[in-house]
PDB file of C-alpha atoms in Angstrom:
ATOM      1  CA  MET A   6      21.598  -2.832  22.878  1.00 56.00           C
ATOM      2  CA  ASP A   7      18.758  -1.318  24.882  1.00 55.00           C
ATOM      3  CA  HIS A   8      20.267  -0.437  28.247  1.00 57.00           C
ATOM      4  CA  ALA A   9      18.295   2.688  29.102  1.00 59.00           C
ATOM      5  CA  ASN A  10      16.577   1.115  32.134  1.00 73.00           C
ATOM      6  CA  ARG A  11      19.514  -0.932  33.399  1.00 88.00           C
ATOM      7  CA  LYS A  12      20.693   0.229  36.818  1.00 94.00           C
ATOM      8  CA  ILE A  13      24.464   0.425  37.296  1.00 97.00           C
ATOM      9  CA  CYS A  14      25.229   0.089  40.995  1.00 98.00           C
ATOM     10  CA  LEU A  15      28.866   0.752  41.841  1.00 98.00           C
ATOM     11  CA  ILE A  16      30.750   0.145  45.081  1.00 98.00           C
ATOM     12  CA  GLY A  17      34.045   1.903  45.705  1.00 97.00           C
ATOM     13  CA  GLY A  18      36.545   2.548  48.424  1.00 97.00           C
ATOM     14  CA  SER A  19      40.195   2.794  49.333  1.00 97.00           C
ATOM     15  CA  GLY A  20      40.797  -0.924  49.053  1.00 95.00           C
ATOM     16  CA  ARG A  21      40.411  -3.175  52.130  1.00 95.00           C
ATOM     17  CA  SER A  22      37.433  -1.070  53.206  1.00 96.00           C
ATOM     18  CA  GLY A  23      34.542  -3.515  52.714  1.00 95.00           C
ATOM     19  CA  THR A  24      33.752  -3.269  48.999  1.00 95.00           C
ATOM     20  CA  THR A  25      34.033  -7.026  48.427  1.00 93.00           C
ATOM     21  CA  ILE A  26      31.702  -8.054  51.232  1.00 94.00           C
ATOM     22  CA  LEU A  27      29.158  -5.424  50.216  1.00 96.00           C
ATOM     23  CA  LYS A  28      29.097  -6.701  46.619  1.00 96.00           C
ATOM     24  CA  LYS A  29      28.861 -10.258  47.898  1.00 94.00           C
ATOM     25  CA  LYS A  30      25.735  -9.300  49.799  1.00 95.00           C
ATOM     26  CA  PHE A  31      24.083  -7.656  46.795  1.00 97.00           C
ATOM     27  CA  SER A  32      25.088 -10.568  44.563  1.00 95.00           C
ATOM     28  CA  ASN A  33      22.503 -12.526  46.577  1.00 95.00           C
ATOM     29  CA  HIS A  34      19.763 -10.190  45.329  1.00 96.00           C
ATOM     30  CA  PRO A  35      17.617 -11.993  42.724  1.00 96.00           C
ATOM     31  CA  ASN A  36      17.362  -8.933  40.466  1.00 95.00           C
ATOM     32  CA  MET A  37      21.061  -7.998  40.431  1.00 97.00           C
ATOM     33  CA  ALA A  38      23.735  -9.342  38.104  1.00 97.00           C
ATOM     34  CA  SER A  39      27.368  -9.374  39.232  1.00 96.00           C
ATOM     35  CA  ILE A  40      30.768 -10.881  38.603  1.00 94.00           C
ATOM     36  CA  ARG A  41      31.196 -12.921  41.768  1.00 88.00           C
ATOM     37  CA  GLY A  42      34.686 -12.927  43.211  1.00 84.00           C
ATOM     38  CA  ARG A  43      36.163 -10.713  40.479  1.00 86.00           C
ATOM     39  CA  GLU A  44      36.498  -7.145  39.279  1.00 90.00           C
ATOM     40  CA  LEU A  45      36.537  -6.731  35.498  1.00 88.00           C
ATOM     41  CA  ARG A  46      39.032  -3.856  35.917  1.00 93.00           C
ATOM     42  CA  PHE A  47      38.789  -2.466  32.384  1.00 97.00           C
ATOM     43  CA  PRO A  48      36.716   0.649  33.248  1.00 97.00           C
ATOM     44  CA  ILE A  49      39.310   2.271  35.547  1.00 97.00           C
ATOM     45  CA  ASP A  50      42.704   0.548  35.187  1.00 97.00           C
ATOM     46  CA  PRO A  51      45.559   2.078  33.159  1.00 96.00           C
ATOM     47  CA  ASP A  52      44.900   1.628  29.402  1.00 97.00           C
ATOM     48  CA  GLY A  53      41.201   1.112  30.172  1.00 98.00           C
ATOM     49  CA  LEU A  54      38.088   3.158  29.433  1.00 98.00           C
ATOM     50  CA  VAL A  55      38.596   6.128  31.753  1.00 98.00           C
ATOM     51  CA  ASP A  56      42.287   6.332  30.860  1.00 97.00           C
ATOM     52  CA  PHE A  57      41.457   6.416  27.151  1.00 98.00           C
ATOM     53  CA  CYS A  58      38.899   9.216  27.487  1.00 97.00           C
ATOM     54  CA  THR A  59      40.896  11.459  29.798  1.00 97.00           C
ATOM     55  CA  ASN A  60      43.949  11.272  27.520  1.00 95.00           C
ATOM     56  CA  PHE A  61      42.015  13.221  24.877  1.00 96.00           C
ATOM     57  CA  ASP A  62      40.353  15.799  27.110  1.00 91.00           C
ATOM     58  CA  LYS A  63      43.233  18.235  26.578  1.00 88.00           C
ATOM     59  CA  HIS A  64      45.540  16.783  23.951  1.00 94.00           C
ATOM     60  CA  TRP A  65      45.332  14.880  20.658  1.00 97.00           C
ATOM     61  CA  SER A  66      47.888  13.765  18.113  1.00 96.00           C
ATOM     62  CA  PRO A  67      47.790  11.003  15.491  1.00 96.00           C
ATOM     63  CA  TYR A  68      50.585   9.178  17.324  1.00 95.00           C
ATOM     64  CA  LEU A  69      48.745   9.370  20.648  1.00 96.00           C
ATOM     65  CA  TRP A  70      45.536   8.125  19.041  1.00 97.00           C
ATOM     66  CA  ASP A  71      47.292   5.150  17.460  1.00 96.00           C
ATOM     67  CA  CYS A  72      49.058   4.305  20.727  1.00 95.00           C
ATOM     68  CA  LYS A  73      45.971   4.557  22.949  1.00 97.00           C
ATOM     69  CA  VAL A  74      43.674   2.607  20.599  1.00 97.00           C
ATOM     70  CA  LYS A  75      46.191  -0.236  20.451  1.00 96.00           C
ATOM     71  CA  ARG A  76      46.659  -0.231  24.215  1.00 96.00           C
ATOM     72  CA  LEU A  77      42.908  -0.124  24.817  1.00 98.00           C
ATOM     73  CA  ARG A  78      42.313  -3.048  22.464  1.00 97.00           C
ATOM     74  CA  LYS A  79      45.130  -5.088  24.012  1.00 94.00           C
ATOM     75  CA  MET A  80      43.930  -4.473  27.552  1.00 96.00           C
ATOM     76  CA  LEU A  81      40.299  -5.311  26.729  1.00 97.00           C
ATOM     77  CA  LYS A  82      41.299  -8.508  24.947  1.00 94.00           C
ATOM     78  CA  GLN A  83      43.419  -9.521  27.937  1.00 91.00           C
ATOM     79  CA  VAL A  84      40.455  -9.014  30.267  1.00 94.00           C
ATOM     80  CA  SER A  85      38.173 -10.893  27.885  1.00 93.00           C
ATOM     81  CA  GLY A  86      40.546 -13.840  27.333  1.00 84.00           C
ATOM     82  CA  ASN A  87      39.216 -17.275  28.232  1.00 64.00           C
ATOM     83  CA  HIS A  88      41.922 -19.758  27.237  1.00 67.00           C
ATOM     84  CA  PHE A  89      42.052 -22.914  29.369  1.00 61.00           C
ATOM     85  CA  LEU A  90      45.812 -23.532  29.257  1.00 65.00           C
ATOM     86  CA  LEU A  91      46.621 -19.866  29.968  1.00 66.00           C
ATOM     87  CA  ASN A  92      44.170 -19.854  32.867  1.00 67.00           C
ATOM     88  CA  LEU A  93      45.671 -23.054  34.293  1.00 68.00           C
ATOM     89  CA  TYR A  94      49.198 -21.648  33.980  1.00 66.00           C
ATOM     90  CA  SER A  95      48.152 -18.382  35.629  1.00 67.00           C
ATOM     91  CA  TYR A  96      46.386 -20.182  38.475  1.00 65.00           C
ATOM     92  CA  VAL A  97      49.477 -22.240  39.281  1.00 69.00           C
ATOM     93  CA  ILE A  98      51.787 -19.201  38.979  1.00 66.00           C
ATOM     94  CA  ASN A  99      49.651 -16.932  41.162  1.00 67.00           C
ATOM     95  CA  LYS A 100      48.916 -19.545  43.828  1.00 65.00           C
ATOM     96  CA  TYR A 101      52.249 -21.295  44.220  1.00 68.00           C
ATOM     97  CA  ILE A 102      55.131 -19.542  42.435  1.00 70.00           C
ATOM     98  CA  GLN A 103      54.678 -15.802  41.840  1.00 64.00           C
ATOM     99  CA  ASP A 104      55.810 -14.583  45.257  1.00 65.00           C
ATOM    100  CA  TYR A 105      59.158 -16.413  45.030  1.00 67.00           C
ATOM    101  CA  PHE A 106      60.391 -14.234  42.155  1.00 68.00           C
ATOM    102  CA  GLY A 107      61.351 -10.583  42.019  1.00 71.00           C
ATOM    103  CA  ILE A 108      59.503 -10.151  38.724  1.00 72.00           C
ATOM    104  CA  VAL A 109      55.937 -10.671  37.578  1.00 73.00           C
ATOM    105  CA  ILE A 110      55.657 -13.906  35.593  1.00 71.00           C
ATOM    106  CA  ALA A 111      51.864 -14.148  35.216  1.00 73.00           C
ATOM    107  CA  PRO A 112      50.274 -12.537  32.107  1.00 78.00           C
ATOM    108  CA  ARG A 113      48.275  -9.341  32.605  1.00 85.00           C
ATOM    109  CA  TYR A 114      44.672  -9.940  33.712  1.00 87.00           C
ATOM    110  CA  SER A 115      44.997 -13.694  33.223  1.00 78.00           C
ATOM    111  CA  GLY A 116      42.235 -15.517  35.012  1.00 76.00           C
ATOM    112  CA  LEU A 117      39.629 -12.752  34.757  1.00 84.00           C
ATOM    113  CA  ASN A 118      37.893 -14.387  31.776  1.00 87.00           C
ATOM    114  CA  GLY A 119      35.511 -11.549  31.009  1.00 92.00           C
ATOM    115  CA  SER A 120      33.996 -13.409  28.061  1.00 92.00           C
ATOM    116  CA  ARG A 121      32.813 -16.093  30.463  1.00 91.00           C
ATOM    117  CA  PHE A 122      30.413 -13.542  31.938  1.00 94.00           C
ATOM    118  CA  SER A 123      29.878 -11.467  28.789  1.00 96.00           C
ATOM    119  CA  PRO A 124      29.656 -13.990  25.911  1.00 95.00           C
ATOM    120  CA  ASN A 125      29.709 -11.229  23.295  1.00 97.00           C
ATOM    121  CA  MET A 126      32.604  -9.300  24.809  1.00 97.00           C
ATOM    122  CA  ASP A 127      35.076 -10.055  22.015  1.00 96.00           C
ATOM    123  CA  GLN A 128      32.598  -8.879  19.374  1.00 97.00           C
ATOM    124  CA  LEU A 129      31.835  -5.756  21.413  1.00 98.00           C
ATOM    125  CA  ILE A 130      35.558  -4.994  21.643  1.00 98.00           C
ATOM    126  CA  ASP A 131      36.002  -5.401  17.893  1.00 98.00           C
ATOM    127  CA  GLN A 132      33.024  -3.130  17.238  1.00 98.00           C
ATOM    128  CA  LEU A 133      34.385  -0.476  19.616  1.00 98.00           C
ATOM    129  CA  ILE A 134      37.779  -0.434  17.897  1.00 98.00           C
ATOM    130  CA  ASP A 135      36.043  -0.191  14.506  1.00 98.00           C
ATOM    131  CA  ASP A 136      33.959   2.740  15.788  1.00 98.00           C
ATOM    132  CA  LEU A 137      37.113   4.469  17.039  1.00 98.00           C
ATOM    133  CA  THR A 138      38.908   4.040  13.703  1.00 98.00           C
ATOM    134  CA  GLN A 139      38.320   6.279  10.692  1.00 98.00           C
ATOM    135  CA  PHE A 140      40.993   4.369   8.796  1.00 98.00           C
ATOM    136  CA  LYS A 141      44.136   2.270   9.235  1.00 96.00           C
ATOM    137  CA  TYR A 142      47.268   2.570   7.162  1.00 97.00           C
ATOM    138  CA  ASP A 143      50.593   0.759   6.754  1.00 96.00           C
ATOM    139  CA  GLY A 144      53.225   2.485   8.836  1.00 95.00           C
ATOM    140  CA  TYR A 145      55.113   2.796  12.082  1.00 93.00           C
ATOM    141  CA  TRP A 146      57.006   5.447  14.044  1.00 90.00           C
ATOM    142  CA  MET A 147      59.910   5.647  16.469  1.00 90.00           C
ATOM    143  CA  GLY A 148      57.613   4.977  19.456  1.00 87.00           C
ATOM    144  CA  SER A 149      56.040   1.850  17.977  1.00 87.00           C
ATOM    145  CA  SER A 150      56.312  -1.223  20.192  1.00 84.00           C
ATOM    146  CA  LEU A 151      58.801  -4.001  19.513  1.00 86.00           C
ATOM    147  CA  LEU A 152      57.310  -6.676  17.205  1.00 83.00           C
ATOM    148  CA  ASP A 153      54.222  -4.515  16.640  1.00 87.00           C
ATOM    149  CA  ARG A 154      52.563  -4.788  13.232  1.00 88.00           C
ATOM    150  CA  LYS A 155      53.311  -1.993  10.757  1.00 92.00           C
ATOM    151  CA  GLU A 156      49.751  -0.732  11.008  1.00 95.00           C
ATOM    152  CA  MET A 157      48.501   2.526  12.465  1.00 96.00           C
ATOM    153  CA  TYR A 158      45.040   3.668  13.555  1.00 97.00           C
ATOM    154  CA  TYR A 159      43.711   7.157  12.812  1.00 98.00           C
ATOM    155  CA  ASN A 160      40.709   9.209  13.868  1.00 98.00           C
ATOM    156  CA  LYS A 161      39.954  12.761  14.995  1.00 98.00           C
ATOM    157  CA  ILE A 162      36.558  13.100  16.639  1.00 97.00           C
ATOM    158  CA  PRO A 163      35.069  15.415  19.290  1.00 97.00           C
ATOM    159  CA  ILE A 164      35.637  14.455  22.912  1.00 97.00           C
ATOM    160  CA  ASP A 165      31.896  14.061  23.484  1.00 97.00           C
ATOM    161  CA  ASP A 166      31.819  11.369  20.779  1.00 98.00           C
ATOM    162  CA  ILE A 167      34.726   9.590  22.449  1.00 98.00           C
ATOM    163  CA  TYR A 168      32.857   9.484  25.763  1.00 98.00           C
ATOM    164  CA  ARG A 169      29.692   8.302  23.993  1.00 97.00           C
ATOM    165  CA  LEU A 170      31.429   5.436  22.166  1.00 98.00           C
ATOM    166  CA  ILE A 171      33.375   4.316  25.234  1.00 98.00           C
ATOM    167  CA  GLY A 172      30.294   4.620  27.458  1.00 97.00           C
ATOM    168  CA  ASP A 173      28.153   2.628  25.026  1.00 97.00           C
ATOM    169  CA  PHE A 174      30.740  -0.150  25.012  1.00 98.00           C
ATOM    170  CA  TRP A 175      30.738  -0.398  28.807  1.00 97.00           C
ATOM    171  CA  LYS A 176      26.947  -0.340  28.986  1.00 96.00           C
ATOM    172  CA  ASN A 177      26.744  -2.995  26.266  1.00 97.00           C
ATOM    173  CA  VAL A 178      29.059  -5.285  28.237  1.00 97.00           C
ATOM    174  CA  ILE A 179      26.905  -4.747  31.334  1.00 96.00           C
ATOM    175  CA  GLU A 180      23.796  -5.473  29.285  1.00 96.00           C
ATOM    176  CA  ASP A 181      25.396  -8.660  27.979  1.00 97.00           C
ATOM    177  CA  ILE A 182      26.222  -9.783  31.536  1.00 97.00           C
ATOM    178  CA  CYS A 183      22.684  -9.045  32.737  1.00 96.00           C
ATOM    179  CA  ILE A 184      21.157 -11.015  29.845  1.00 96.00           C
ATOM    180  CA  GLN A 185      23.557 -13.904  30.450  1.00 96.00           C
ATOM    181  CA  GLN A 186      22.388 -14.024  34.080  1.00 96.00           C
ATOM    182  CA  GLY A 187      18.708 -14.263  33.210  1.00 96.00           C
ATOM    183  CA  GLY A 188      17.786 -10.712  32.263  1.00 94.00           C
ATOM    184  CA  LYS A 189      18.591  -9.036  35.587  1.00 95.00           C
ATOM    185  CA  LYS A 190      17.504  -5.406  35.869  1.00 93.00           C
ATOM    186  CA  ALA A 191      20.546  -4.111  37.749  1.00 97.00           C
ATOM    187  CA  PHE A 192      24.296  -4.694  37.777  1.00 97.00           C
ATOM    188  CA  VAL A 193      26.500  -4.365  40.857  1.00 98.00           C
ATOM    189  CA  GLU A 194      30.288  -3.981  40.640  1.00 97.00           C
ATOM    190  CA  ASP A 195      32.957  -3.297  43.267  1.00 95.00           C
ATOM    191  CA  ASN A 196      35.728  -1.683  41.262  1.00 88.00           C
ATOM    192  CA  THR A 197      38.069  -0.617  44.065  1.00 86.00           C
ATOM    193  CA  LEU A 198      39.351   2.964  43.633  1.00 94.00           C
ATOM    194  CA  ILE A 199      36.497   3.872  41.289  1.00 97.00           C
ATOM    195  CA  ILE A 200      35.966   6.712  43.774  1.00 98.00           C
ATOM    196  CA  LEU A 201      39.006   8.403  42.219  1.00 98.00           C
ATOM    197  CA  CYS A 202      37.432   8.730  38.766  1.00 97.00           C
ATOM    198  CA  PHE A 203      33.707   8.689  39.414  1.00 98.00           C
ATOM    199  CA  ASP A 204      33.322  12.120  37.809  1.00 97.00           C
ATOM    200  CA  THR A 205      34.544  10.590  34.534  1.00 97.00           C
ATOM    201  CA  ILE A 206      32.380   7.499  35.046  1.00 97.00           C
ATOM    202  CA  LEU A 207      29.321   9.768  35.096  1.00 97.00           C
ATOM    203  CA  LYS A 208      30.324  11.053  31.659  1.00 97.00           C
ATOM    204  CA  LEU A 209      30.339   7.480  30.396  1.00 97.00           C
ATOM    205  CA  THR A 210      26.996   6.498  31.897  1.00 94.00           C
ATOM    206  CA  GLU A 211      24.462   8.731  33.574  1.00 90.00           C
ATOM    207  CA  ASN A 212      22.821   5.637  35.144  1.00 90.00           C
ATOM    208  CA  ALA A 213      25.700   4.951  37.538  1.00 96.00           C
ATOM    209  CA  LYS A 214      25.239   5.419  41.279  1.00 98.00           C
ATOM    210  CA  LEU A 215      28.107   4.979  43.713  1.00 98.00           C
ATOM    211  CA  VAL A 216      28.240   3.687  47.276  1.00 98.00           C
ATOM    212  CA  HIS A 217      31.512   4.668  48.950  1.00 98.00           C
ATOM    213  CA  ILE A 218      32.222   2.349  51.867  1.00 98.00           C
ATOM    214  CA  TYR A 219      34.975   3.298  54.290  1.00 97.00           C
ATOM    215  CA  ARG A 220      36.361   2.113  57.622  1.00 97.00           C
ATOM    216  CA  ASP A 221      38.824   3.218  60.295  1.00 97.00           C
ATOM    217  CA  PRO A 222      41.905   4.295  58.309  1.00 98.00           C
ATOM    218  CA  ARG A 223      44.175   2.491  60.774  1.00 98.00           C
ATOM    219  CA  ASP A 224      42.411  -0.806  60.094  1.00 97.00           C
ATOM    220  CA  VAL A 225      42.800  -0.162  56.368  1.00 98.00           C
ATOM    221  CA  VAL A 226      46.545   0.339  56.807  1.00 98.00           C
ATOM    222  CA  ALA A 227      46.758  -2.812  58.930  1.00 97.00           C
ATOM    223  CA  SER A 228      45.211  -4.720  56.041  1.00 96.00           C
ATOM    224  CA  TYR A 229      47.272  -2.971  53.347  1.00 97.00           C
ATOM    225  CA  ILE A 230      50.593  -4.198  54.711  1.00 97.00           C
ATOM    226  CA  ASN A 231      49.540  -7.806  54.056  1.00 94.00           C
ATOM    227  CA  MET A 232      48.543  -7.231  50.443  1.00 94.00           C
ATOM    228  CA  LYS A 233      50.740  -7.902  47.409  1.00 88.00           C
ATOM    229  CA  TRP A 234      49.653  -4.661  45.706  1.00 93.00           C
ATOM    230  CA  SER A 235      50.301  -2.127  48.475  1.00 96.00           C
ATOM    231  CA  PRO A 236      53.276  -1.001  50.617  1.00 97.00           C
ATOM    232  CA  LYS A 237      54.472  -3.285  53.395  1.00 96.00           C
ATOM    233  CA  SER A 238      55.555  -0.667  55.926  1.00 97.00           C
ATOM    234  CA  VAL A 239      53.074   1.164  58.136  1.00 98.00           C
ATOM    235  CA  GLU A 240      54.516   4.542  57.177  1.00 98.00           C
ATOM    236  CA  GLN A 241      54.344   3.965  53.425  1.00 98.00           C
ATOM    237  CA  ALA A 242      50.906   2.314  53.625  1.00 98.00           C
ATOM    238  CA  SER A 243      49.631   5.301  55.615  1.00 98.00           C
ATOM    239  CA  TYR A 244      50.760   7.704  52.898  1.00 98.00           C
ATOM    240  CA  TRP A 245      49.283   5.393  50.249  1.00 98.00           C
ATOM    241  CA  TYR A 246      45.902   5.596  51.982  1.00 98.00           C
ATOM    242  CA  LYS A 247      46.254   9.323  52.624  1.00 98.00           C
ATOM    243  CA  GLY A 248      46.675  10.026  48.925  1.00 98.00           C
ATOM    244  CA  ILE A 249      43.609   7.985  47.995  1.00 98.00           C
ATOM    245  CA  ILE A 250      41.191   9.342  50.587  1.00 98.00           C
ATOM    246  CA  ASN A 251      42.210  12.969  50.050  1.00 98.00           C
ATOM    247  CA  GLU A 252      41.757  12.612  46.309  1.00 98.00           C
ATOM    248  CA  TRP A 253      38.240  11.331  47.012  1.00 98.00           C
ATOM    249  CA  ILE A 254      37.500  14.164  49.444  1.00 97.00           C
ATOM    250  CA  THR A 255      38.439  16.658  46.731  1.00 97.00           C
ATOM    251  CA  LYS A 256      36.658  14.736  43.984  1.00 96.00           C
ATOM    252  CA  LYS A 257      33.310  14.387  45.729  1.00 96.00           C
ATOM    253  CA  GLU A 258      32.932  18.172  45.970  1.00 96.00           C
ATOM    254  CA  ILE A 259      32.258  18.338  42.214  1.00 96.00           C
ATOM    255  CA  LEU A 260      29.913  15.329  42.035  1.00 97.00           C
ATOM    256  CA  PRO A 261      26.121  15.618  41.852  1.00 97.00           C
ATOM    257  CA  ILE A 262      24.880  15.137  45.388  1.00 96.00           C
ATOM    258  CA  ASP A 263      22.399  12.443  44.335  1.00 97.00           C
ATOM    259  CA  SER A 264      25.045  10.349  42.534  1.00 98.00           C
ATOM    260  CA  PHE A 265      26.722   8.857  45.617  1.00 98.00           C
ATOM    261  CA  ILE A 266      26.312   8.008  49.272  1.00 98.00           C
ATOM    262  CA  GLU A 267      28.891   7.153  51.928  1.00 98.00           C
ATOM    263  CA  LEU A 268      28.703   4.601  54.722  1.00 97.00           C
ATOM    264  CA  ARG A 269      30.941   3.101  57.370  1.00 97.00           C
ATOM    265  CA  LEU A 270      31.843  -0.594  57.303  1.00 96.00           C
ATOM    266  CA  GLU A 271      31.487  -0.651  61.081  1.00 95.00           C
ATOM    267  CA  ASP A 272      27.857   0.538  60.784  1.00 96.00           C
ATOM    268  CA  LEU A 273      27.160  -2.143  58.178  1.00 96.00           C
ATOM    269  CA  VAL A 274      28.538  -4.791  60.542  1.00 94.00           C
ATOM    270  CA  ASP A 275      26.602  -3.482  63.557  1.00 94.00           C
ATOM    271  CA  ASN A 276      23.307  -2.744  61.802  1.00 95.00           C
ATOM    272  CA  PRO A 277      23.163  -4.576  58.458  1.00 95.00           C
ATOM    273  CA  HIS A 278      19.382  -4.477  58.060  1.00 96.00           C
ATOM    274  CA  ASP A 279      19.032  -0.687  58.199  1.00 97.00           C
ATOM    275  CA  ILE A 280      22.208   0.060  56.234  1.00 97.00           C
ATOM    276  CA  LEU A 281      21.286  -2.352  53.444  1.00 97.00           C
ATOM    277  CA  HIS A 282      17.767  -0.891  53.335  1.00 98.00           C
ATOM    278  CA  SER A 283      19.248   2.586  52.830  1.00 98.00           C
ATOM    279  CA  ILE A 284      21.408   1.311  49.970  1.00 98.00           C
ATOM    280  CA  CYS A 285      18.392  -0.291  48.296  1.00 98.00           C
ATOM    281  CA  GLU A 286      16.548   3.017  48.488  1.00 98.00           C
ATOM    282  CA  PHE A 287      19.530   4.854  47.017  1.00 98.00           C
ATOM    283  CA  TRP A 288      19.920   2.380  44.148  1.00 98.00           C
ATOM    284  CA  GLU A 289      16.126   2.243  43.729  1.00 96.00           C
ATOM    285  CA  ILE A 290      15.914  -1.534  43.983  1.00 96.00           C
ATOM    286  CA  ASN A 291      13.455  -3.553  46.014  1.00 96.00           C
ATOM    287  CA  TRP A 292      14.406  -5.059  49.355  1.00 97.00           C
ATOM    288  CA  ASP A 293      15.058  -8.796  49.502  1.00 96.00           C
ATOM    289  CA  ASP A 294      15.763 -10.784  52.663  1.00 96.00           C
ATOM    290  CA  ARG A 295      18.529 -12.678  50.888  1.00 96.00           C
ATOM    291  CA  LEU A 296      20.682  -9.583  51.347  1.00 96.00           C
ATOM    292  CA  LEU A 297      21.122 -10.727  54.943  1.00 94.00           C
ATOM    293  CA  ASP A 298      22.325 -14.229  54.005  1.00 90.00           C
ATOM    294  CA  THR A 299      26.042 -13.377  53.988  1.00 82.00           C
ATOM    295  CA  LYS A 300      27.249 -13.044  57.561  1.00 83.00           C
ATOM    296  CA  LEU A 301      29.538 -10.187  58.566  1.00 84.00           C
ATOM    297  CA  ASN A 302      32.661 -10.642  60.666  1.00 78.00           C
ATOM    298  CA  GLN A 303      33.362  -8.192  63.473  1.00 72.00           C
ATOM    299  CA  SER A 304      36.776  -9.648  64.291  1.00 64.00           C
ATOM    300  CA  ASN A 305      38.747  -7.254  62.073  1.00 80.00           C
ATOM    301  CA  THR A 306      37.276  -4.095  63.594  1.00 89.00           C
ATOM    302  CA  GLY A 307      40.013  -2.367  65.578  1.00 93.00           C
ATOM    303  CA  ARG A 308      42.662  -4.844  64.409  1.00 94.00           C
ATOM    304  CA  TRP A 309      45.297  -2.120  64.373  1.00 96.00           C
ATOM    305  CA  HIS A 310      45.314  -2.040  68.185  1.00 96.00           C
ATOM    306  CA  ALA A 311      46.575  -5.623  68.366  1.00 94.00           C
ATOM    307  CA  GLU A 312      48.695  -5.749  65.213  1.00 95.00           C
ATOM    308  CA  PHE A 313      50.683  -2.507  65.468  1.00 97.00           C
ATOM    309  CA  SER A 314      53.617  -1.881  67.748  1.00 97.00           C
ATOM    310  CA  GLU A 315      53.501   1.231  69.898  1.00 97.00           C
ATOM    311  CA  LYS A 316      55.873   2.894  67.435  1.00 98.00           C
ATOM    312  CA  ASP A 317      53.629   2.015  64.475  1.00 98.00           C
ATOM    313  CA  LYS A 318      50.577   3.319  66.307  1.00 98.00           C
ATOM    314  CA  ILE A 319      52.295   6.678  66.728  1.00 98.00           C
ATOM    315  CA  ILE A 320      53.311   6.706  63.049  1.00 98.00           C
ATOM    316  CA  VAL A 321      49.848   5.937  61.642  1.00 98.00           C
ATOM    317  CA  ASN A 322      48.082   8.333  64.030  1.00 98.00           C
ATOM    318  CA  ASN A 323      50.456  11.171  63.166  1.00 98.00           C
ATOM    319  CA  ILE A 324      50.283  10.681  59.388  1.00 98.00           C
ATOM    320  CA  LEU A 325      46.526  10.178  59.257  1.00 98.00           C
ATOM    321  CA  LYS A 326      45.354  12.397  62.119  1.00 98.00           C
ATOM    322  CA  ASP A 327      43.380  14.717  59.799  1.00 98.00           C
ATOM    323  CA  GLU A 328      41.759  11.848  57.884  1.00 98.00           C
ATOM    324  CA  ILE A 329      40.893   9.965  61.071  1.00 98.00           C
ATOM    325  CA  SER A 330      39.187  13.076  62.419  1.00 98.00           C
ATOM    326  CA  TYR A 331      37.430  13.860  59.113  1.00 97.00           C
ATOM    327  CA  LEU A 332      35.932  10.368  58.934  1.00 97.00           C
ATOM    328  CA  GLY A 333      34.827  10.456  62.567  1.00 97.00           C
ATOM    329  CA  TYR A 334      37.160   7.910  64.170  1.00 96.00           C
TER     330      TYR A 334
END
C-alpha cells in the first residue's frame, strides 16, 4: 500500500492523563481517521509489534523465533477477531460478571474487533506471517504449548528487515483504516503508555509524531485506584506512576526533538483553542472548528484534595515529590 504521505498522530501518557479526551477531540477532525472508543493495542502490548522487534535486537535462536512468530500471530488474530457470539459473551462477562471472580474469564482482546475498522486486517496478518517465515517444518520442542500443532516456523534475517516488515504491517493497517473511513489523510491513536517505547515506534515508522499529555501526578493516582488494571492503594499506585513517568523522562532524552511535544491536561482544559492549535501545527494538519465540539470537564482537576485522606496525601506527596516538582505542580 502507498502510505508515504499518511500522517501518524500518536497520543500517549501515563494512563488517566487525558489521552482519551484528546483523541476524542481529534476524532472530530474531518481529515483524521481514528478508532473511536478503542485502542487497537497490538503495536505496544506484550506479544505485539514492539515486543517482537525488541526480542531480536540482541538475541536470536530458532526456538525463540518459532515462539515469537506464533505469539505475534495469535495476538494479532485476537485483536482482529470479529465474531458476534464471542463479542456478545465478552460484553456480558466484562459488564456484569468479571469483577465477581478472582480469575479472568473473558478472552484476550475480545470486543476490540480490529477487522471492523481494518477490513483487510486478517489478510495483512497472514501476509506478515508469510513474510516472517522462510519455511515451516513438522516438529515440536519441550517448550511448545499444550495442544499446539506440531509445526515450527523458521527464519534468520537482519534486524533492520524485521523492523521494516513489522513497520510495513502497521502502516498497512493504518492505511486500510484511513481508506475505510473515506480516504482520510491522517490517523490519530491514543495508545496509552506508548511513551515508554516511542523510540522503537520511530524505527517502525518515521512518520509518527507523539503528543505526550500529562496532568498533576496526584490526580493520576486518584484515578488509578479506581481502575481494574492498576493498584488500588495510594502507595502502590504512586510507585506505579513513578515507574512510568521516570521511564519516559529517561526515554525522551534520546528522541529526536521534533518527534514529540508535551502538554498539560490542565492547560488543555483552561485554554483549548490555543493548545489544540499548537497540536495541529505540530502534526501539520489544518485547523478545524469541530475540534472544539467536545466539551472538557474541569471537575476532576485537583480531585486528590477531596478524595485522599490526610495520611494518603502525605504518602503520595512523599513518593512523588520529585516528579511533582519536575512537572511543575
